[in-house]
Coordinates of C-alpha atoms in Angstrom, one line a residue:
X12 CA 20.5 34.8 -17.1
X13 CA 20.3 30.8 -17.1
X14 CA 17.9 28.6 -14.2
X15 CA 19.2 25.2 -13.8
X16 CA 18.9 22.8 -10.7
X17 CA 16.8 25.3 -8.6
X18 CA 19.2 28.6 -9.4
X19 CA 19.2 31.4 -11.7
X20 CA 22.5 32.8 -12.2
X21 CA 23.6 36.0 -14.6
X22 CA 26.4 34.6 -16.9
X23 CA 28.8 35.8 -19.3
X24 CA 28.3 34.6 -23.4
X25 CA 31.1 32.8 -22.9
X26 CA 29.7 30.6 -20.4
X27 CA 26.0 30.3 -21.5
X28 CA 26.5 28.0 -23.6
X29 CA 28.6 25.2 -21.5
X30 CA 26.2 25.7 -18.6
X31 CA 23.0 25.2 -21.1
X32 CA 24.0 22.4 -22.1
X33 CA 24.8 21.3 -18.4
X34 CA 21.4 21.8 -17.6
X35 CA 19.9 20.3 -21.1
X36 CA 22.2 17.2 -19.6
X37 CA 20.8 17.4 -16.3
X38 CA 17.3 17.2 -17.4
X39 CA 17.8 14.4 -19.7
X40 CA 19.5 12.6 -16.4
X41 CA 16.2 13.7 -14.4
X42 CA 14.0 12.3 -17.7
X43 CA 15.7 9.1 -17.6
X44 CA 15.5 8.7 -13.7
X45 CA 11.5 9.2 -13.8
X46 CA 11.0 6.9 -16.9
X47 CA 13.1 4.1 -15.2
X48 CA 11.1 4.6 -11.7
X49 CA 7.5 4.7 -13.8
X50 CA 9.2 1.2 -15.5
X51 CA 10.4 -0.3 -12.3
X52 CA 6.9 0.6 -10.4
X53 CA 5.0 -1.2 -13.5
X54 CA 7.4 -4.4 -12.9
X55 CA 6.3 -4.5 -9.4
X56 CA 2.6 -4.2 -9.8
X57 CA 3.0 -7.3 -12.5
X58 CA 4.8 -9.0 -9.6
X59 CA 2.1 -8.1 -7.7
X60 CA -0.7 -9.0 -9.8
X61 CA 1.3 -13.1 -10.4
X62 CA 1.4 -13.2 -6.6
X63 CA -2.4 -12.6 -6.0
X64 CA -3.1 -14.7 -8.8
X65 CA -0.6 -17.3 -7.1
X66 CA -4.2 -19.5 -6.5
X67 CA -7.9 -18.2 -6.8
X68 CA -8.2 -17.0 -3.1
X69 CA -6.5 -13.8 -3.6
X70 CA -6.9 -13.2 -7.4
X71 CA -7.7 -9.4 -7.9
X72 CA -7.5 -8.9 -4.3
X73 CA -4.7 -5.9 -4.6
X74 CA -6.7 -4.1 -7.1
X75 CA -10.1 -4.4 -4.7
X76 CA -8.5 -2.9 -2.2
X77 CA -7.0 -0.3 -3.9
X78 CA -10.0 1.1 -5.2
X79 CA -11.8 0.9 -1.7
X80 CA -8.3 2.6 -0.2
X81 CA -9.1 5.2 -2.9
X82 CA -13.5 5.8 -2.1
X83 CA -12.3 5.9 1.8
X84 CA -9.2 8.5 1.1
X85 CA -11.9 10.9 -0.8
X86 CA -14.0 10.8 2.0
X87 CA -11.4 11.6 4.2
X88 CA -10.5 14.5 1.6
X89 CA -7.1 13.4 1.5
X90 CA -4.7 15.5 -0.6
X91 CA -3.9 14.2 -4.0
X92 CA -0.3 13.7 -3.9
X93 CA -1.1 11.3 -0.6
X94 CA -3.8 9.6 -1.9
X95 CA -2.1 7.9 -4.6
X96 CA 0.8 6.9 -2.1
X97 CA -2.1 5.2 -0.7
X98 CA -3.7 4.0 -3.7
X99 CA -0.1 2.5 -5.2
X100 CA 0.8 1.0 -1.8
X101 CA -2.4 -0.8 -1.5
X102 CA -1.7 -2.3 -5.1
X103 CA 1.8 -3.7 -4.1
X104 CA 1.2 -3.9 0.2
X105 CA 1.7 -8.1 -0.2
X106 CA 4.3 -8.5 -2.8
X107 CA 6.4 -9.2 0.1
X108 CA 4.5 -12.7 0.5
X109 CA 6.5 -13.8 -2.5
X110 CA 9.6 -14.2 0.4
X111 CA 6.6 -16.8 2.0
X112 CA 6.0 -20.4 0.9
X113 CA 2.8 -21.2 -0.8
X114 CA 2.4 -23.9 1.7
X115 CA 2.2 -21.8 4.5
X116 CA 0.2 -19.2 2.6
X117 CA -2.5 -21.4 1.5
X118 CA -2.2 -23.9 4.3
X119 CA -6.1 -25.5 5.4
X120 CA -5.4 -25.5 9.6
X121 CA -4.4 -23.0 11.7
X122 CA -0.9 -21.7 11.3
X123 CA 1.9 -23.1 13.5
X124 CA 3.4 -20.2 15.8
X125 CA 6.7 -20.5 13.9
X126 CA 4.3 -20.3 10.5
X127 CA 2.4 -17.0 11.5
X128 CA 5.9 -15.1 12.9
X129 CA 7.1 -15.9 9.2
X130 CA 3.9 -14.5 7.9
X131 CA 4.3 -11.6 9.8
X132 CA 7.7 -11.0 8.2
X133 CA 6.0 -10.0 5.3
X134 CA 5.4 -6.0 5.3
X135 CA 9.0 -5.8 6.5
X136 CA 9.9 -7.9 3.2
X137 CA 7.7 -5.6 0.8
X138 CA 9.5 -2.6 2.7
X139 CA 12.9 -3.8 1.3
X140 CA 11.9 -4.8 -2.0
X141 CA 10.8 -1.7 -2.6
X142 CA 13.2 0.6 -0.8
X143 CA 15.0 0.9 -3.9
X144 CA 12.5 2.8 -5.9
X145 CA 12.9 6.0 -5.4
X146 CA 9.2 6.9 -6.7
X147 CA 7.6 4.4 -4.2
X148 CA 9.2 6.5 -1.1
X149 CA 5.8 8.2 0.0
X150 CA 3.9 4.2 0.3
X151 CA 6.9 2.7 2.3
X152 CA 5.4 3.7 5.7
X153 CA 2.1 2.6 4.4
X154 CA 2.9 -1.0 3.6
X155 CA 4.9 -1.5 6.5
X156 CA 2.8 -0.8 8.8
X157 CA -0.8 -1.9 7.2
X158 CA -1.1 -4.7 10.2
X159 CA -0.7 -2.2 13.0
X160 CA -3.5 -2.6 15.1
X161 CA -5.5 1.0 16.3
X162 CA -4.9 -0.1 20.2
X163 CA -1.2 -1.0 19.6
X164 CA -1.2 -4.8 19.8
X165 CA -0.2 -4.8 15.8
X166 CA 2.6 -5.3 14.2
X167 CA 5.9 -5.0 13.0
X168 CA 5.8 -2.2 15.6
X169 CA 3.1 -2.1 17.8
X170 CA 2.5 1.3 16.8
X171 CA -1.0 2.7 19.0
X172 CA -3.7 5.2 17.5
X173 CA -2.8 8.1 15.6
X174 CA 0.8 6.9 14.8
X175 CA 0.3 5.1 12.8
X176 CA 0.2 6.4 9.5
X177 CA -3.4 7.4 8.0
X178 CA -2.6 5.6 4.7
X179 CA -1.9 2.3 7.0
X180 CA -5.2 2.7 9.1
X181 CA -7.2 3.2 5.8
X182 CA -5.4 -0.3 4.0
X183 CA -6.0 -1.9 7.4
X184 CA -9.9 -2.0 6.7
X185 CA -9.8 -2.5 3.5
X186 CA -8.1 -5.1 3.6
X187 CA -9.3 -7.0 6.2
X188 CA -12.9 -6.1 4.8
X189 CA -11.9 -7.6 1.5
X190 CA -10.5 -10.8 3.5
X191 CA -13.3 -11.2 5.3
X192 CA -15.5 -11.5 2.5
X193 CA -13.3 -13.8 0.1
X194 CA -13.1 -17.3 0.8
X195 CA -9.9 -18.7 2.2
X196 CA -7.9 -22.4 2.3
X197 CA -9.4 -22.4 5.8
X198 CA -13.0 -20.9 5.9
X199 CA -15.4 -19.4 3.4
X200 CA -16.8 -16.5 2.8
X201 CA -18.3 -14.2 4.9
X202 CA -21.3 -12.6 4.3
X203 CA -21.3 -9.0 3.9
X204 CA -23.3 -8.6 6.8
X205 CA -20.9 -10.6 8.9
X206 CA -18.3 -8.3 7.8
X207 CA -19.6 -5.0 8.8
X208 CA -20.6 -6.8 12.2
X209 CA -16.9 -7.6 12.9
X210 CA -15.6 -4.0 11.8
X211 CA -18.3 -2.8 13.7
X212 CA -16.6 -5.2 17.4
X213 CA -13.7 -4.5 16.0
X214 CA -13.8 -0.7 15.3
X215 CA -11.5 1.6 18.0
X216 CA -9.6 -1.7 19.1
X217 CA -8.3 -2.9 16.0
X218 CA -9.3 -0.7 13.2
X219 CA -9.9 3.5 13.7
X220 CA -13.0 4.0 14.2
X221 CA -13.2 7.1 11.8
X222 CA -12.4 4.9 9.1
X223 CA -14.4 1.6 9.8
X224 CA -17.1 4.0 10.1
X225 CA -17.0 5.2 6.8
X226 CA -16.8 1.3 5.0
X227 CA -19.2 0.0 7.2
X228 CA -21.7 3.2 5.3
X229 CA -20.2 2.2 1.7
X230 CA -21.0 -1.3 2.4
X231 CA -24.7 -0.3 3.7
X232 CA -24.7 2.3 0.7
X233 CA -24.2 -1.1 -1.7
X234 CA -21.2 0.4 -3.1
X235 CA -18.9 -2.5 -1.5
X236 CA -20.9 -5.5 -1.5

């Protein structure tokens, strides 16, 4: 007998062969599929990585949140598979800002309306950049929807509560955490304190509670400063 593609068959000698080397092609196809998906995935991170390094405000900022994403999922005793969807879509949730102009990104005043509906493009832009990559399928959801608010006044689609996606709720905090305490073009830096105060207001309207919870105890832990 011969298993290829999911099925085991009982062949003739005659036909062994030919469909052994079928599969032996079919695997090399599969090989090079995965190798060009791990290549493609390390192109985007780069792309990610320029774009937070686009000016010092952000620099690191994807890779910050990606390990708090990563403490918070444990906690949560996420499965493995899931918790690197998270992981990987919290390294590459913004590389849709490179569809936004740097002077509306780093712009000292208060965005214009027309300004923050552009900025709010952005997780639908990151959504079609990486549509393509087949590996990236399982953080789609999560960067799309990583400005979803818990009470449903997010967006792209004013998704409420539980809907939205756990991997979304859990970059949600962590990355407004990691805002809040970075300076910006238009404020400065929040003290940690401050921070765990406004997740703290903030906690069941905007962010879940479940998981602000658990930051606001790393924070007091000292593991996030």
């Amino acid at each position: 007998g011969i298993f290829c593609g999911g099925k085991s068959e009982v062949l003739g000698e005659g036909e062994t062969g030919l469909r052994a080397g079928e599969c032996g092609k079919e695997i090399e196809r599969r090989k090079i599929k995965n190798d060009l998906d791990r290549m493609f995935i390390e192109v985007v991170k780069s792309f990610s990585s320029a774009l937070d390094a686009r000016d010092h405000y952000t620099v690191d900022h994807s890779k910050r949140i990606s390990d708090s994403c990563r403490l918070i999922a444990e906690r949560l005793y996420v499965k493995d598979g899931e918790k690197e969807n998270i992981v990987l879509g919290a390294l590459l949730h913004d590389i849709g800002k490179i569809g936004i102009s740097d002077g509306i990104l780093g712009k000292p005043t208060a965005l214009t309306p027309e300004e923050f509906d552009r900025v709010k493009q952005h997780p639908l832009i990151s959504e079609e950049i990486l549509k393509p990559i087949a590996a990236l399928k399982g953080c789609l959801k999560i960067i799309r929807h990583h400005h979803e608010r818990y009470d449903g006044r997010g967006y792209p689609d004013g998704l409420m509560g539980r809907r939205i996606p756990l991997g979304a709720r859990i970059l949600a905090v962590c990355d407004s955490y990691d805002a809040m305490i970075s300076e910006r073009p238009y404020r400065g830096a929040m003290s940690a304190r401050k921070a765990v105060a406004e997740l703290k207001k903030n906690s069941g309207t905007q962010f879940d509670p479940r998981i602000a919870g658990i930051m606001i105890r790393l924070v007091e832990k000292g593991i996030f400063r």
